[in-house]
Each structure stands twice: as structure tokens, then as C-alpha cells.
């Protein structure tokens, strides 16, 4: 039986259906991320797990107990907010010990636990400081320590890194993951940042318009998107218009040039217009001779992005991107050159909703 | 070279003169009780008068009760409105501003009409009349106390703090006492000092409820003496300004609350 279970959970605000028939089963110690654009219902779902919103329909179970209508203070969930939400009138130590004081734990136990938490977040010397004396990253680490000090059954994080700058965000997300692994807390993480979701999670729930688009491991979500939305939202994706040439052999035409897909073509016939998706990093310059999928394209733009170089090319009406590793000894084509590019037949996906 | 802003300074000086010349006149007059010399004789007469101490201490105590009652009434109300009923905020603001529309004389006659006969004949006893006076003062303090608390609540993201406390297991009373109220300290204190300044000089309610307050004493003195009322006016003004000064100091001293709540 799953440790955290959401069964057909829905939430409406008046006429607006914020979350529709949300189903999820998370195992004990699992790290699950809700990924989606603003307004997709991910934070509402998290708030329903925390008890700040009541579902219009469905049930929420934690460790087999129905908590759907329990008040937040009786759910034993720890919550970390985007805005830190540290109590400004309390020191770091008092903030961390707040939940334990409320639970009327003995003062010796509180002191010990606070010291453990400060050590865990590597802020042993900051116990007497006030939140306004800390940086954003430090405040969020304190908020994390405060949430896990009460040993919650489920840890909920609502875009905790959004207010931080890029470098601190990367460092802190690794810290969050390390702490979560060490303590084995079942964690739900809300983010609109795909890199965060993919790098942190055991499983990612991609959401759009209040519905689940796809649930899977980061590998599955990125490499095998099942819906057009997932394919577009996660990573950079080329959408290329094509025509089916031979259904049986998986042959397609892009700008009258023949390519092949490994995907079985279903529900289409020869001559049908379809949309293909190919990740930029799956495309490369053809070194010598024709490859299974070779396309002649015109180079329109070249952008240097540090470790990679992004090349924009055109084939007929289709403009798409290809990423190649930055190699200082490799001669790149000039803008306006016609070059041959190649990609494997496995890289070509025909989108479900093409 | 930057041009001297003559007109800006002209208006500033004009404004200062407009405000301070009458004050200077009052101060000067209050110091001339003894012919042909400046002295604090008028102040000595006022301070030696036993009625001064009696009425001032009475008003002081009433002010403290008013502050307590309005804090207990307004802080939870404003908090709840912020948290659960934000759509009612304009209505609550309107209610708190009613004292600017309904004159104190109307308020006190309303109180007398209702509470001078059974079942709640409060005017028949000193305690009852004191309760009515404090209740009236609470109404008068509404706009100042509510605005101060409301601004304080807007400054602290009360919703997120409440949710954070809830997720840590705190009940409503704990949240109010340990999280909300300490973070509204400056706001409540600024509201409290404004309330104090109003109550100390209030006349209408206390005279019609026949209470021995400082306001009626000042009025009485003004009718029977010449120099002492001027001295009393300067003392009253100094007290009010001291209160405002304390609010400013408190506003500066609290971490993360650089601005004075109620004056943003």
C-alpha cells in the first residue's frame, strides 16, 4: 500500500476547476515533484495535502489514514514555503524549535533536536540570529530544518528555491535532496522549473490545466513524453511538420526529403500531415556519407551557449534547432551554408496529438 | 552650480510659521503670569492643583483600559478579516471610520439613552459609567487602532506565517499569541499611543457621562483662569508629541519593521 495516496482528488473555486481527478500513489521515502506552468493546479494539490484547502471530491490518505478533512495542525506534514515564512520575532533556534514547543516536548529534547537540525543544515553558529540577519538561502535552509524538526510523515515544498539566485538554487537543491535521502522522508515538491524537477525527483508528475499529463521517472518524462504538452514543456523540443509517405515502413517526408521513424505509425494513412518531435541534442552534423536520416538544411543562426552551441536551421517551412557540444577544434558552418544533418530513427517521435 | 531652491524654502518656512507661531504665542503667554518677567508660575499652579493629578490619573487609567479593550477587539478582528474574509475589508474600514461621521455628542446621547434605564442601567454607578466611557473611547480609537493594525498585518504576510505555524501543529490561540501579536508589536503600540493621546484630551464623552476626566478639567480651567489654560495646553501638546516620538522610536527599533506601522 502506498504511503501517500491521492484518490480522484478534485478542487473547484466557484466555476473554475483547479484540479481534476488527481490520482497519485507515492511510496515511503519517495521524492515526487509536481511540474507544470503557473495555474496548472500543482500548488493547489500540495495545499490540499497540507490541509490548507479542502478537496471538492476525492480522498487523501497518509500512511493509510484518511486525512482529507483533518485540519493542517493534525496532519503531521512539514511545509516549506517559497517566501520562507520564518517567524520574524524568533531567532533561528526558536524557529526550528517552534513545532516541538507547540507539541510540548521537554526543553532538553527541544534543545538537542534544534542542535541536530542546525548541524544538518550546517548552520550551527547561526542559532541566535534573527531571520532578517540571514541571506535568502540561509533562511530557506532554516525553513527546511524547521519543517523536518517535527519529524513529519510527509514533507511538502512549495517552490522553495524560486526566490533564490541561480547558483544558490543549484547548491540548495542538492542539499535538499541529500537531507531527504538521509532522513527518508516522503516528499512532494512543487516547481515550474523542469531542471529542478528532473534533477531532484524519483518521479515527476507533469500537470496542465488541473490535470495530470504524465507521471514517470525523469528519464521517462524527458525521453518518452506521452503527450504533446509534456514534450513541449519538458526540455527544448523541435516540432516539425511532415507528411506520411509509407505507413508500413515508418517513412515520412520533411520538405520532400525522406526520413524514417522507429515509432509504429498508427491511426494515419499515406499522405496524412503529422507533427514530429526531435530533441535538439539528438541532431548532429552528418560527418560522411548519408545516414539513415539525413536532411539537407540551411544554417540560419548560430548561438554560443558555453558548453554547447545551438544552431538554427531551416528545411522548407520548418525551422528547428540542433545542439552540438562546444569543440574549439571543430569548424562550424557559416550562416547561409547548406549542410547535411542527421538523427537516429529512434529520435523521431510522432506526437499523439499531432 | 545648482540653483538655490528659493520657492521650495519659501513654502517650507511659511508652513512652519503657520504651525508654530500660534504655539509660540501660547507658550509665551503661559510664561507671563508674573508681571514683567518669564516664569513657570502658571505651570506650578496647574501642577499643585489636586484636581490636575486626580483628573489626569483618572484619564490615564481610562486610557489604559481603552487600549486593552481595543487591542483585544481589533487585533483578532483585523487578523481574521485579513485571513478569512478579505472581501469584507472595505466594509470593516468603513465601520471604523464611522466615528468621523457620527459626532461624539450623538454617540454619547445614544449611550445615555440605552444604558440609563433597565435592563442595563450602567449610568447609575461609577463602574457602569466608567465602562460606558471606555466603550465610547474604544469607538473613538477605532480608526487609529484599526489602521495601525491593518498596516502591520499587511507588512508581515500573515497568511503564510499562519499556515507555517499551522503545519507545525499550532492552534489558533498559539498562532495569535506567539506569531501574530509579537509581529504586530509596533503596530499595536503606535495605535495604543494614538489612542492614549486622544483619550487624555477627550471632552464630550466624559462631560456628558459626568466622569472626572482630564478633558473637562482643561475646559473648566479655560473658563475661569487666564494663564493656566495656556500652560495646560502646552503640557498636553508636549505629552501628545512625546507619544508620537515614542512611536517613531519603536518603529525604528524593531528588526524587519523599518517603517512605522500606521504611517506607511
Short mmCIF file of C-alpha atoms in Angstrom, two decimals, chain B residues 38-135:
data_model
loop_
_atom_site.label_atom_id
_atom_site.label_comp_id
_atom_site.label_asym_id
_atom_site.label_seq_id
_atom_site.Cartn_x
_atom_site.Cartn_y
_atom_site.Cartn_z
CA UNK B 38 9.22 85.00 32.25
CA UNK B 39 8.43 82.26 34.76
CA UNK B 40 6.87 78.84 35.15
CA UNK B 41 4.39 80.15 37.73
CA UNK B 42 1.35 79.09 35.68
CA UNK B 43 2.78 75.58 35.37
CA UNK B 44 3.39 75.46 39.14
CA UNK B 45 -0.21 76.47 39.84
CA UNK B 46 -1.51 73.77 37.50
CA UNK B 47 0.73 71.05 38.90
CA UNK B 48 -0.10 71.99 42.51
CA UNK B 49 -3.83 71.77 41.86
CA UNK B 50 -5.03 68.40 43.31
CA UNK B 51 -7.70 68.24 40.62
CA UNK B 52 -4.97 68.13 37.98
CA UNK B 53 -3.45 64.95 39.44
CA UNK B 54 -6.87 63.40 40.09
CA UNK B 55 -8.29 64.06 36.62
CA UNK B 56 -5.06 63.20 34.81
CA UNK B 57 -4.62 59.90 36.66
CA UNK B 58 -8.29 59.05 36.02
CA UNK B 59 -7.91 59.70 32.30
CA UNK B 60 -4.61 57.81 32.31
CA UNK B 61 -6.28 54.71 33.77
CA UNK B 62 -9.22 55.01 31.38
CA UNK B 63 -6.73 55.26 28.51
CA UNK B 64 -5.05 52.03 29.59
CA UNK B 65 -8.39 50.20 29.74
CA UNK B 66 -9.31 51.63 26.34
CA UNK B 67 -6.05 50.42 24.83
CA UNK B 68 -6.53 46.95 26.31
CA UNK B 69 -10.13 46.68 25.12
CA UNK B 70 -9.44 48.00 21.63
CA UNK B 71 -6.41 45.71 21.24
CA UNK B 72 -8.45 42.67 22.27
CA UNK B 73 -11.24 43.67 19.92
CA UNK B 74 -9.33 44.91 16.90
CA UNK B 75 -6.30 42.61 16.62
CA UNK B 76 -8.28 39.34 16.31
CA UNK B 77 -10.89 41.04 14.10
CA UNK B 78 -8.36 42.55 11.72
CA UNK B 79 -6.40 39.26 11.68
CA UNK B 80 -9.49 37.22 10.84
CA UNK B 81 -10.60 39.66 8.16
CA UNK B 82 -7.13 39.51 6.57
CA UNK B 83 -7.01 35.74 6.70
CA UNK B 84 -10.51 34.53 6.02
CA UNK B 85 -12.68 37.43 4.88
CA UNK B 86 -10.51 39.77 2.81
CA UNK B 87 -13.56 40.77 0.77
CA UNK B 88 -15.00 42.37 3.93
CA UNK B 89 -12.05 44.68 4.44
CA UNK B 90 -13.66 47.75 2.82
CA UNK B 91 -16.75 47.27 4.99
CA UNK B 92 -14.73 46.94 8.20
CA UNK B 93 -12.71 50.02 7.25
CA UNK B 94 -15.96 51.92 6.72
CA UNK B 95 -17.25 50.86 10.14
CA UNK B 96 -14.05 52.00 11.81
CA UNK B 97 -14.32 55.38 10.08
CA UNK B 98 -17.91 55.99 11.24
CA UNK B 99 -16.71 57.97 14.25
CA UNK B 100 -15.55 60.64 11.85
CA UNK B 101 -19.10 60.89 10.52
CA UNK B 102 -21.11 60.41 13.72
CA UNK B 103 -20.17 63.19 16.19
CA UNK B 104 -19.18 62.23 19.73
CA UNK B 105 -22.22 64.10 21.04
CA UNK B 106 -24.53 61.77 19.09
CA UNK B 107 -22.58 58.77 20.34
CA UNK B 108 -22.83 59.80 23.98
CA UNK B 109 -26.57 60.55 23.79
CA UNK B 110 -27.09 57.16 22.20
CA UNK B 111 -25.19 55.55 25.06
CA UNK B 112 -27.16 57.54 27.65
CA UNK B 113 -30.48 56.66 26.06
CA UNK B 114 -29.79 52.93 26.04
CA UNK B 115 -27.80 52.47 29.22
CA UNK B 116 -29.52 54.80 31.66
CA UNK B 117 -32.54 52.53 32.12
CA UNK B 118 -33.11 48.84 32.82
CA UNK B 119 -32.07 46.22 31.93
CA UNK B 120 -28.61 47.79 31.60
CA UNK B 121 -28.70 50.91 33.76
CA UNK B 122 -24.95 51.43 33.68
CA UNK B 123 -25.07 55.18 34.31
CA UNK B 124 -26.40 54.58 37.83
CA UNK B 125 -23.00 53.53 39.14
CA UNK B 126 -19.44 54.82 38.79
CA UNK B 127 -18.24 51.47 37.48
CA UNK B 128 -21.06 51.32 34.93
CA UNK B 129 -20.32 54.87 33.76
CA UNK B 130 -16.61 54.05 33.51
CA UNK B 131 -17.47 51.03 31.37
CA UNK B 132 -19.58 53.22 29.10
CA UNK B 133 -16.80 55.78 28.88
CA UNK B 134 -14.23 53.14 27.92
CA UNK B 135 -16.66 51.69 25.37
#
